[in-house]
């Protein structure tokens, strides 16, 4: 493989710089078993990701009350980014690694790569906005509606998406090793190594901010637990509120575990490629680890959206309406279902189980 790449590299020196490998050298999945396994994995995760996030978007924008709340605007931004990620990533990844198709020009390849970078970076950016939203909800609940308004949420989302798109398409706009005749990445064709290092730094900053924000929230929950343990005279209330703190801690630990598990392997291999020459085995590992980012997009709706009481209530109402349309032979709807749905409390993100302790946390 490497011998063939060296020959092709000599042939293409004049057209795309001294340090550019042909695209065939990046197609490291050779066996039928490898291609089949990664195709099945990407297809299953991609389909589930599209269905889950599309459901979240429908539930949010089908309800006038929900779609007006800033918290759910951030969730909708996350869901939109994950839908785009699943479509663009799966199509591009399978087309390149499984079907081994090369694009007619580097511009088309960089356009696809820019789409993948945009969707995944926007997903992390949305997670950061949600982390900030939860931080304000926990630390400054009385001022939450003043600080996090719908207008500010829309502006923050617009700035995040514009910055993400510009950053992701910089290689297409000229920051690539063909145009600069510079060192190319050993993981991505035509991508300049300095651009890759800059993108890694951006993602690392986003992840560090997300982790830091949630750790602060966990620390606030811990302080509240210690405070409640000292109130021996109110044992019954203490146990109930401490169960809320345990739920809060479990939720946020799950959030951090999912983010770090899905992104750490990919970032580690990217950083490794900046300093060490890679072989085909490392590139294969990277190809499989890249699918973890897709897994993250698949898990996001479960962790962030479908745990919301309002969205679950909206889902029940939608299911109830669907059942009524399907069962057209019944003369009247079931009153029990309607009364149950009407009795469910309508809450904001701050009112969900993740935030049930925010007023008590201020006393800690």
mmCIF file of C-alpha atoms in Angstrom:
data_model
loop_
_atom_site.group_PDB
_atom_site.id
_atom_site.type_symbol
_atom_site.label_atom_id
_atom_site.label_comp_id
_atom_site.label_asym_id
_atom_site.label_seq_id
_atom_site.Cartn_x
_atom_site.Cartn_y
_atom_site.Cartn_z
ATOM 1 C CA UNK A 1 0.000 0.000 0.000
ATOM 2 C CA UNK A 2 2.638 2.500 1.005
ATOM 3 C CA UNK A 3 4.777 1.604 -2.004
ATOM 4 C CA UNK A 4 1.909 2.376 -4.344
ATOM 5 C CA UNK A 5 1.265 5.618 -2.496
ATOM 6 C CA UNK A 6 4.877 6.682 -2.882
ATOM 7 C CA UNK A 7 4.741 6.140 -6.631
ATOM 8 C CA UNK A 8 1.492 8.042 -6.977
ATOM 9 C CA UNK A 9 2.819 10.806 -4.764
ATOM 10 C CA UNK A 10 5.732 11.409 -7.169
ATOM 11 C CA UNK A 11 3.298 11.620 -10.050
ATOM 12 C CA UNK A 12 1.172 14.252 -8.329
ATOM 13 C CA UNK A 13 3.867 16.476 -6.886
ATOM 14 C CA UNK A 14 3.551 19.112 -9.567
ATOM 15 C CA UNK A 15 -0.227 19.416 -9.286
ATOM 16 C CA UNK A 16 -0.727 19.510 -5.527
ATOM 17 C CA UNK A 17 2.436 20.211 -3.592
ATOM 18 C CA UNK A 18 5.398 18.208 -2.401
ATOM 19 C CA UNK A 19 3.755 16.677 0.673
ATOM 20 C CA UNK A 20 0.454 15.487 -0.733
ATOM 21 C CA UNK A 21 -0.543 11.827 -0.796
ATOM 22 C CA UNK A 22 -3.146 10.647 -3.325
ATOM 23 C CA UNK A 23 -6.635 10.063 -1.980
ATOM 24 C CA UNK A 24 -6.313 6.295 -2.466
ATOM 25 C CA UNK A 25 -3.760 6.230 0.341
ATOM 26 C CA UNK A 26 -6.436 7.339 2.800
ATOM 27 C CA UNK A 27 -8.774 4.489 1.828
ATOM 28 C CA UNK A 28 -7.444 2.064 4.405
ATOM 29 C CA UNK A 29 -10.381 -0.330 4.766
ATOM 30 C CA UNK A 30 -9.265 -3.220 2.587
ATOM 31 C CA UNK A 31 -11.189 -6.320 3.632
ATOM 32 C CA UNK A 32 -14.849 -7.002 2.972
ATOM 33 C CA UNK A 33 -15.450 -7.616 6.689
ATOM 34 C CA UNK A 34 -14.091 -4.191 7.637
ATOM 35 C CA UNK A 35 -16.180 -2.400 5.041
ATOM 36 C CA UNK A 36 -19.299 -4.355 5.950
ATOM 37 C CA UNK A 37 -18.967 -3.779 9.683
ATOM 38 C CA UNK A 38 -18.417 -0.046 9.382
ATOM 39 C CA UNK A 39 -21.192 0.266 6.782
ATOM 40 C CA UNK A 40 -23.664 -1.493 9.089
ATOM 41 C CA UNK A 41 -22.545 0.579 12.084
ATOM 42 C CA UNK A 42 -22.836 3.882 10.234
ATOM 43 C CA UNK A 43 -26.172 2.964 8.656
ATOM 44 C CA UNK A 44 -27.792 1.926 11.942
ATOM 45 C CA UNK A 45 -26.450 4.897 13.905
ATOM 46 C CA UNK A 46 -27.244 7.291 11.070
ATOM 47 C CA UNK A 47 -30.851 6.149 10.695
ATOM 48 C CA UNK A 48 -31.470 6.212 14.452
ATOM 49 C CA UNK A 49 -29.839 9.623 14.699
ATOM 50 C CA UNK A 50 -32.049 11.068 11.962
ATOM 51 C CA UNK A 51 -35.231 9.588 13.436
ATOM 52 C CA UNK A 52 -34.488 10.649 17.019
ATOM 53 C CA UNK A 53 -33.415 14.198 16.229
ATOM 54 C CA UNK A 54 -36.205 14.696 13.689
ATOM 55 C CA UNK A 55 -38.664 13.647 16.391
ATOM 56 C CA UNK A 56 -37.136 16.171 18.792
ATOM 57 C CA UNK A 57 -37.399 18.963 16.209
ATOM 58 C CA UNK A 58 -41.030 18.061 15.497
ATOM 59 C CA UNK A 59 -41.971 17.960 19.185
ATOM 60 C CA UNK A 60 -40.351 21.357 19.797
ATOM 61 C CA UNK A 61 -41.780 23.256 16.833
ATOM 62 C CA UNK A 62 -45.195 21.572 16.975
ATOM 63 C CA UNK A 63 -45.795 23.114 20.395
ATOM 64 C CA UNK A 64 -46.135 26.941 20.489
ATOM 65 C CA UNK A 65 -45.274 27.033 24.196
ATOM 66 C CA UNK A 66 -42.138 24.912 23.900
ATOM 67 C CA UNK A 67 -40.617 26.557 20.845
ATOM 68 C CA UNK A 68 -40.743 29.996 22.501
ATOM 69 C CA UNK A 69 -38.444 28.970 25.354
ATOM 70 C CA UNK A 70 -34.700 29.669 24.915
ATOM 71 C CA UNK A 71 -33.694 26.338 26.418
ATOM 72 C CA UNK A 72 -35.536 24.430 23.722
ATOM 73 C CA UNK A 73 -34.079 26.650 21.012
ATOM 74 C CA UNK A 74 -30.656 25.397 22.094
ATOM 75 C CA UNK A 75 -31.934 21.808 22.013
ATOM 76 C CA UNK A 76 -33.377 22.357 18.534
ATOM 77 C CA UNK A 77 -30.006 23.719 17.392
ATOM 78 C CA UNK A 78 -28.351 20.586 18.733
ATOM 79 C CA UNK A 79 -30.907 18.352 17.036
ATOM 80 C CA UNK A 80 -30.513 20.175 13.698
ATOM 81 C CA UNK A 81 -26.717 19.872 13.865
ATOM 82 C CA UNK A 82 -26.987 16.159 14.663
ATOM 83 C CA UNK A 83 -29.395 15.552 11.776
ATOM 84 C CA UNK A 84 -26.986 17.271 9.383
ATOM 85 C CA UNK A 85 -24.073 15.351 10.897
ATOM 86 C CA UNK A 86 -25.766 12.005 10.393
ATOM 87 C CA UNK A 87 -26.681 12.722 6.771
ATOM 88 C CA UNK A 88 -23.456 14.372 5.608
ATOM 89 C CA UNK A 89 -21.080 12.182 7.602
ATOM 90 C CA UNK A 90 -22.677 8.840 6.724
ATOM 91 C CA UNK A 91 -22.962 9.631 3.005
ATOM 92 C CA UNK A 92 -19.421 11.023 2.721
ATOM 93 C CA UNK A 93 -17.825 8.409 4.973
ATOM 94 C CA UNK A 94 -19.376 5.400 3.248
ATOM 95 C CA UNK A 95 -18.785 6.865 -0.200
ATOM 96 C CA UNK A 96 -15.088 7.300 0.567
ATOM 97 C CA UNK A 97 -14.145 4.356 2.790
ATOM 98 C CA UNK A 98 -16.619 1.661 1.678
ATOM 99 C CA UNK A 99 -17.255 2.394 -1.997
ATOM 100 C CA UNK A 100 -13.789 3.961 -2.510
ATOM 101 C CA UNK A 101 -15.074 6.725 -4.753
ATOM 102 C CA UNK A 102 -12.811 9.692 -5.369
ATOM 103 C CA UNK A 103 -14.270 13.095 -6.144
ATOM 104 C CA UNK A 104 -13.586 14.779 -9.456
ATOM 105 C CA UNK A 105 -11.748 17.635 -7.752
ATOM 106 C CA UNK A 106 -10.328 18.588 -4.380
ATOM 107 C CA UNK A 107 -12.929 21.357 -4.111
ATOM 108 C CA UNK A 108 -15.768 18.820 -4.031
ATOM 109 C CA UNK A 109 -13.995 16.771 -1.373
ATOM 110 C CA UNK A 110 -13.300 19.853 0.755
ATOM 111 C CA UNK A 111 -16.932 20.908 0.351
ATOM 112 C CA UNK A 112 -18.061 17.558 1.799
ATOM 113 C CA UNK A 113 -15.457 17.764 4.552
ATOM 114 C CA UNK A 114 -16.611 21.280 5.380
ATOM 115 C CA UNK A 115 -20.164 20.000 5.759
ATOM 116 C CA UNK A 116 -19.023 17.292 8.167
ATOM 117 C CA UNK A 117 -16.930 19.757 10.193
ATOM 118 C CA UNK A 118 -19.789 22.261 10.287
ATOM 119 C CA UNK A 119 -22.316 19.770 11.640
ATOM 120 C CA UNK A 120 -20.083 18.226 14.314
ATOM 121 C CA UNK A 121 -18.639 21.563 15.446
ATOM 122 C CA UNK A 122 -22.126 23.082 15.580
ATOM 123 C CA UNK A 123 -23.216 20.118 17.680
ATOM 124 C CA UNK A 124 -20.495 20.878 20.218
ATOM 125 C CA UNK A 125 -21.288 24.590 20.046
ATOM 126 C CA UNK A 126 -24.935 23.831 20.818
ATOM 127 C CA UNK A 127 -23.853 21.673 23.754
ATOM 128 C CA UNK A 128 -21.847 24.618 25.068
ATOM 129 C CA UNK A 129 -24.853 26.946 24.801
ATOM 130 C CA UNK A 130 -26.961 24.390 26.656
ATOM 131 C CA UNK A 131 -24.299 24.060 29.338
ATOM 132 C CA UNK A 132 -24.321 27.836 29.813
ATOM 133 C CA UNK A 133 -28.121 27.772 29.965
ATOM 134 C CA UNK A 134 -28.046 25.168 32.736
ATOM 135 C CA UNK A 135 -25.298 26.997 34.573
ATOM 136 C CA UNK A 136 -27.349 30.214 34.709
ATOM 137 C CA UNK A 137 -30.421 28.217 35.711
ATOM 138 C CA UNK A 138 -28.596 26.680 38.684
ATOM 139 C CA UNK A 139 -26.554 29.652 39.883
ATOM 140 C CA UNK A 140 -28.897 32.565 39.102
ATOM 141 C CA UNK A 141 -32.435 31.151 38.896
ATOM 142 C CA UNK A 142 -34.134 34.381 39.956
ATOM 143 C CA UNK A 143 -32.481 36.241 37.050
ATOM 144 C CA UNK A 144 -32.703 33.400 34.534
ATOM 145 C CA UNK A 145 -35.534 34.873 32.455
ATOM 146 C CA UNK A 146 -33.752 38.227 32.335
ATOM 147 C CA UNK A 147 -30.351 36.840 31.328
ATOM 148 C CA UNK A 148 -31.462 34.073 28.940
ATOM 149 C CA UNK A 149 -34.100 35.668 26.704
ATOM 150 C CA UNK A 150 -35.386 34.293 23.425
ATOM 151 C CA UNK A 151 -33.763 37.132 21.459
ATOM 152 C CA UNK A 152 -30.382 36.539 23.078
ATOM 153 C CA UNK A 153 -30.700 32.810 22.478
ATOM 154 C CA UNK A 154 -31.380 33.365 18.756
ATOM 155 C CA UNK A 155 -28.437 35.783 18.471
ATOM 156 C CA UNK A 156 -26.110 33.360 20.270
ATOM 157 C CA UNK A 157 -27.188 30.511 17.994
ATOM 158 C CA UNK A 158 -26.742 32.639 14.863
ATOM 159 C CA UNK A 159 -23.250 33.733 15.898
ATOM 160 C CA UNK A 160 -22.298 30.163 16.747
ATOM 161 C CA UNK A 161 -23.524 28.755 13.412
ATOM 162 C CA UNK A 162 -21.901 31.532 11.336
ATOM 163 C CA UNK A 163 -18.566 31.128 13.128
ATOM 164 C CA UNK A 164 -18.799 27.349 12.727
ATOM 165 C CA UNK A 165 -19.515 27.538 8.991
ATOM 166 C CA UNK A 166 -16.663 29.972 8.344
ATOM 167 C CA UNK A 167 -14.206 27.873 10.355
ATOM 168 C CA UNK A 168 -15.250 24.608 8.718
ATOM 169 C CA UNK A 169 -14.953 25.893 5.149
ATOM 170 C CA UNK A 170 -11.569 27.612 5.525
ATOM 171 C CA UNK A 171 -9.831 24.724 3.660
ATOM 172 C CA UNK A 172 -12.213 25.201 0.728
ATOM 173 C CA UNK A 173 -11.552 28.953 0.779
ATOM 174 C CA UNK A 174 -7.805 28.453 0.439
ATOM 175 C CA UNK A 175 -6.338 27.131 3.694
ATOM 176 C CA UNK A 176 -5.313 23.767 2.234
ATOM 177 C CA UNK A 177 -1.966 22.169 1.543
ATOM 178 C CA UNK A 178 -2.477 22.247 -2.227
ATOM 179 C CA UNK A 179 -2.873 26.006 -2.309
ATOM 180 C CA UNK A 180 -0.153 26.697 0.275
ATOM 181 C CA UNK A 181 2.207 23.913 -0.819
ATOM 182 C CA UNK A 182 2.545 22.984 2.865
ATOM 183 C CA UNK A 183 2.491 19.798 4.927
ATOM 184 C CA UNK A 184 -0.738 17.842 4.524
ATOM 185 C CA UNK A 185 -2.554 15.912 7.209
ATOM 186 C CA UNK A 186 -2.069 12.143 7.176
ATOM 187 C CA UNK A 187 -5.714 11.633 8.144
ATOM 188 C CA UNK A 188 -7.552 13.942 5.731
ATOM 189 C CA UNK A 189 -6.689 14.569 2.066
ATOM 190 C CA UNK A 190 -5.773 18.146 1.094
ATOM 191 C CA UNK A 191 -6.083 19.401 4.704
ATOM 192 C CA UNK A 192 -3.221 21.546 5.930
ATOM 193 C CA UNK A 193 -1.639 20.288 9.160
ATOM 194 C CA UNK A 194 -1.762 23.752 10.722
ATOM 195 C CA UNK A 195 -5.480 24.010 9.991
ATOM 196 C CA UNK A 196 -6.036 20.603 11.588
ATOM 197 C CA UNK A 197 -4.135 21.661 14.703
ATOM 198 C CA UNK A 198 -6.187 24.876 14.870
ATOM 199 C CA UNK A 199 -9.447 22.942 14.541
ATOM 200 C CA UNK A 200 -8.325 20.527 17.279
ATOM 201 C CA UNK A 201 -7.622 23.503 19.560
ATOM 202 C CA UNK A 202 -11.099 24.902 18.849
ATOM 203 C CA UNK A 203 -12.795 21.594 19.683
ATOM 204 C CA UNK A 204 -10.661 21.200 22.806
ATOM 205 C CA UNK A 205 -11.695 24.668 23.986
ATOM 206 C CA UNK A 206 -15.363 23.813 23.456
ATOM 207 C CA UNK A 207 -15.006 20.527 25.337
ATOM 208 C CA UNK A 208 -13.095 22.123 28.222
ATOM 209 C CA UNK A 209 -15.767 24.822 28.576
ATOM 210 C CA UNK A 210 -18.535 22.207 28.539
ATOM 211 C CA UNK A 211 -16.784 20.050 31.133
ATOM 212 C CA UNK A 212 -15.927 23.051 33.333
ATOM 213 C CA UNK A 213 -19.519 24.306 33.300
ATOM 214 C CA UNK A 214 -20.991 20.954 34.263
ATOM 215 C CA UNK A 215 -18.343 20.378 36.935
ATOM 216 C CA UNK A 216 -19.371 23.698 38.510
ATOM 217 C CA UNK A 217 -22.987 22.537 38.509
ATOM 218 C CA UNK A 218 -21.948 19.214 40.081
ATOM 219 C CA UNK A 219 -19.959 21.056 42.734
ATOM 220 C CA UNK A 220 -23.011 23.162 43.570
ATOM 221 C CA UNK A 221 -25.051 19.973 43.915
ATOM 222 C CA UNK A 222 -22.378 18.472 46.177
ATOM 223 C CA UNK A 223 -22.393 21.535 48.418
ATOM 224 C CA UNK A 224 -26.141 21.289 48.681
ATOM 225 C CA UNK A 225 -25.920 17.606 49.637
ATOM 226 C CA UNK A 226 -23.465 18.412 52.424
ATOM 227 C CA UNK A 227 -25.731 21.215 53.587
ATOM 228 C CA UNK A 228 -28.754 18.915 53.693
ATOM 229 C CA UNK A 229 -26.894 16.275 55.679
ATOM 230 C CA UNK A 230 -26.489 18.799 58.503
ATOM 231 C CA UNK A 231 -30.214 19.373 58.785
ATOM 232 C CA UNK A 232 -30.940 16.438 61.053
ATOM 233 C CA UNK A 233 -34.237 17.856 62.204
ATOM 234 C CA UNK A 234 -35.814 17.552 58.720
ATOM 235 C CA UNK A 235 -34.878 14.007 57.879
ATOM 236 C CA UNK A 236 -37.840 13.306 55.608
ATOM 237 C CA UNK A 237 -37.350 16.356 53.425
ATOM 238 C CA UNK A 238 -33.626 15.813 53.434
ATOM 239 C CA UNK A 239 -33.948 12.336 51.944
ATOM 240 C CA UNK A 240 -36.271 13.524 49.188
ATOM 241 C CA UNK A 241 -34.088 16.480 48.243
ATOM 242 C CA UNK A 242 -30.926 14.418 48.399
ATOM 243 C CA UNK A 243 -32.493 11.996 45.927
ATOM 244 C CA UNK A 244 -32.893 14.972 43.576
ATOM 245 C CA UNK A 245 -29.208 15.792 44.014
ATOM 246 C CA UNK A 246 -28.294 12.198 43.241
ATOM 247 C CA UNK A 247 -30.421 12.368 40.086
ATOM 248 C CA UNK A 248 -28.757 15.635 39.115
ATOM 249 C CA UNK A 249 -25.302 14.179 39.681
ATOM 250 C CA UNK A 250 -26.078 11.022 37.684
ATOM 251 C CA UNK A 251 -27.451 13.050 34.780
ATOM 252 C CA UNK A 252 -24.472 15.372 34.567
ATOM 253 C CA UNK A 253 -21.943 12.551 34.996
ATOM 254 C CA UNK A 254 -23.680 10.769 32.118
ATOM 255 C CA UNK A 255 -23.440 13.947 30.025
ATOM 256 C CA UNK A 256 -19.707 14.274 30.661
ATOM 257 C CA UNK A 257 -19.067 10.558 30.132
ATOM 258 C CA UNK A 258 -20.828 10.529 26.759
ATOM 259 C CA UNK A 259 -19.047 13.640 25.465
ATOM 260 C CA UNK A 260 -15.569 12.571 26.575
ATOM 261 C CA UNK A 261 -15.964 8.934 25.490
ATOM 262 C CA UNK A 262 -17.091 9.872 21.994
ATOM 263 C CA UNK A 263 -14.608 12.671 21.311
ATOM 264 C CA UNK A 264 -11.431 11.724 23.191
ATOM 265 C CA UNK A 265 -10.253 8.879 20.858
ATOM 266 C CA UNK A 266 -10.691 10.977 17.718
ATOM 267 C CA UNK A 267 -8.942 14.030 19.137
ATOM 268 C CA UNK A 268 -6.117 11.922 20.560
ATOM 269 C CA UNK A 269 -5.432 10.314 17.168
ATOM 270 C CA UNK A 270 -5.627 13.692 15.421
ATOM 271 C CA UNK A 271 -3.049 15.152 17.783
ATOM 272 C CA UNK A 272 -0.904 12.035 17.421
ATOM 273 C CA UNK A 273 -0.930 12.440 13.628
ATOM 274 C CA UNK A 274 0.561 15.927 13.931
ATOM 275 C CA UNK A 275 3.778 14.590 15.442
ATOM 276 C CA UNK A 276 4.154 11.017 14.192
ATOM 277 C CA UNK A 277 3.973 9.465 10.739
ATOM 278 C CA UNK A 278 0.966 7.126 10.607
ATOM 279 C CA UNK A 279 0.652 3.652 9.174
ATOM 280 C CA UNK A 280 -2.463 2.031 7.705
ATOM 281 C CA UNK A 281 -3.337 0.338 10.995
ATOM 282 C CA UNK A 282 -3.597 3.687 12.816
ATOM 283 C CA UNK A 283 -5.680 5.095 9.978
ATOM 284 C CA UNK A 284 -8.052 2.137 10.268
ATOM 285 C CA UNK A 285 -8.402 2.735 13.998
ATOM 286 C CA UNK A 286 -9.136 6.384 13.297
ATOM 287 C CA UNK A 287 -11.790 5.460 10.723
ATOM 288 C CA UNK A 288 -13.646 3.318 13.270
ATOM 289 C CA UNK A 289 -13.191 5.889 16.061
ATOM 290 C CA UNK A 290 -14.684 8.567 13.814
ATOM 291 C CA UNK A 291 -18.015 6.781 14.043
ATOM 292 C CA UNK A 292 -18.065 7.556 17.786
ATOM 293 C CA UNK A 293 -18.856 11.171 16.883
ATOM 294 C CA UNK A 294 -21.916 9.832 15.079
ATOM 295 C CA UNK A 295 -22.789 7.776 18.160
ATOM 296 C CA UNK A 296 -22.602 10.984 20.185
ATOM 297 C CA UNK A 297 -25.135 12.602 17.851
ATOM 298 C CA UNK A 298 -27.357 9.542 18.250
ATOM 299 C CA UNK A 299 -27.204 9.649 22.060
ATOM 300 C CA UNK A 300 -27.696 13.420 22.384
ATOM 301 C CA UNK A 301 -31.524 13.361 21.990
ATOM 302 C CA UNK A 302 -31.823 10.782 24.770
ATOM 303 C CA UNK A 303 -29.511 12.616 27.166
ATOM 304 C CA UNK A 304 -30.660 16.194 26.538
ATOM 305 C CA UNK A 305 -34.118 16.205 24.971
ATOM 306 C CA UNK A 306 -36.197 13.121 25.711
ATOM 307 C CA UNK A 307 -35.403 13.373 29.444
ATOM 308 C CA UNK A 308 -37.336 16.655 29.461
ATOM 309 C CA UNK A 309 -40.778 16.410 31.036
ATOM 310 C CA UNK A 310 -42.245 18.891 28.578
ATOM 311 C CA UNK A 311 -41.028 16.968 25.542
ATOM 312 C CA UNK A 312 -42.240 13.692 27.036
ATOM 313 C CA UNK A 313 -45.612 15.307 27.633
ATOM 314 C CA UNK A 314 -45.645 16.583 24.053
ATOM 315 C CA UNK A 315 -44.706 13.104 22.833
ATOM 316 C CA UNK A 316 -47.617 11.587 24.765
ATOM 317 C CA UNK A 317 -50.017 14.110 23.270
ATOM 318 C CA UNK A 318 -48.701 13.440 19.781
ATOM 319 C CA UNK A 319 -49.007 9.681 20.290
ATOM 320 C CA UNK A 320 -52.533 10.126 21.622
ATOM 321 C CA UNK A 321 -53.559 12.166 18.586
ATOM 322 C CA UNK A 322 -52.003 9.592 16.290
ATOM 323 C CA UNK A 323 -53.868 6.747 17.998
ATOM 324 C CA UNK A 324 -57.148 8.638 17.648
ATOM 325 C CA UNK A 325 -56.599 9.038 13.914
ATOM 326 C CA UNK A 326 -55.654 5.390 13.478
ATOM 327 C CA UNK A 327 -58.577 4.081 15.519
ATOM 328 C CA UNK A 328 -61.226 5.881 13.483
ATOM 329 C CA UNK A 329 -63.877 3.310 14.334
ATOM 330 C CA UNK A 330 -64.104 4.508 17.947
ATOM 331 C CA UNK A 331 -66.838 7.042 18.446
ATOM 332 C CA UNK A 332 -65.157 8.970 21.280
ATOM 333 C CA UNK A 333 -61.604 9.373 22.549
ATOM 334 C CA UNK A 334 -60.464 7.942 25.820
ATOM 335 C CA UNK A 335 -61.017 10.573 28.531
ATOM 336 C CA UNK A 336 -58.398 9.002 30.744
ATOM 337 C CA UNK A 337 -55.632 9.762 28.301
ATOM 338 C CA UNK A 338 -56.692 13.388 27.889
ATOM 339 C CA UNK A 339 -57.062 13.975 31.617
ATOM 340 C CA UNK A 340 -53.659 12.446 32.267
ATOM 341 C CA UNK A 341 -52.032 14.662 29.698
ATOM 342 C CA UNK A 342 -53.758 17.789 30.960
ATOM 343 C CA UNK A 343 -52.624 17.053 34.482
ATOM 344 C CA UNK A 344 -48.973 16.935 33.518
ATOM 345 C CA UNK A 345 -47.137 20.069 34.595
ATOM 346 C CA UNK A 346 -45.695 22.296 31.919
ATOM 347 C CA UNK A 347 -42.176 23.171 32.946
ATOM 348 C CA UNK A 348 -39.135 24.795 31.462
ATOM 349 C CA UNK A 349 -35.759 23.149 31.304
ATOM 350 C CA UNK A 350 -35.083 24.676 34.688
ATOM 351 C CA UNK A 351 -38.091 22.817 36.027
ATOM 352 C CA UNK A 352 -37.031 19.388 34.817
ATOM 353 C CA UNK A 353 -35.542 16.837 37.139
ATOM 354 C CA UNK A 354 -32.081 18.117 36.336
ATOM 355 C CA UNK A 355 -32.977 21.484 37.805
ATOM 356 C CA UNK A 356 -35.368 20.597 40.588
ATOM 357 C CA UNK A 357 -32.822 21.585 43.201
ATOM 358 C CA UNK A 358 -31.879 25.035 41.873
ATOM 359 C CA UNK A 359 -33.682 27.038 44.543
ATOM 360 C CA UNK A 360 -32.250 24.934 47.345
ATOM 361 C CA UNK A 361 -28.770 25.028 45.846
ATOM 362 C CA UNK A 362 -28.617 28.759 46.470
ATOM 363 C CA UNK A 363 -28.852 28.169 50.189
ATOM 364 C CA UNK A 364 -25.823 25.884 50.245
#
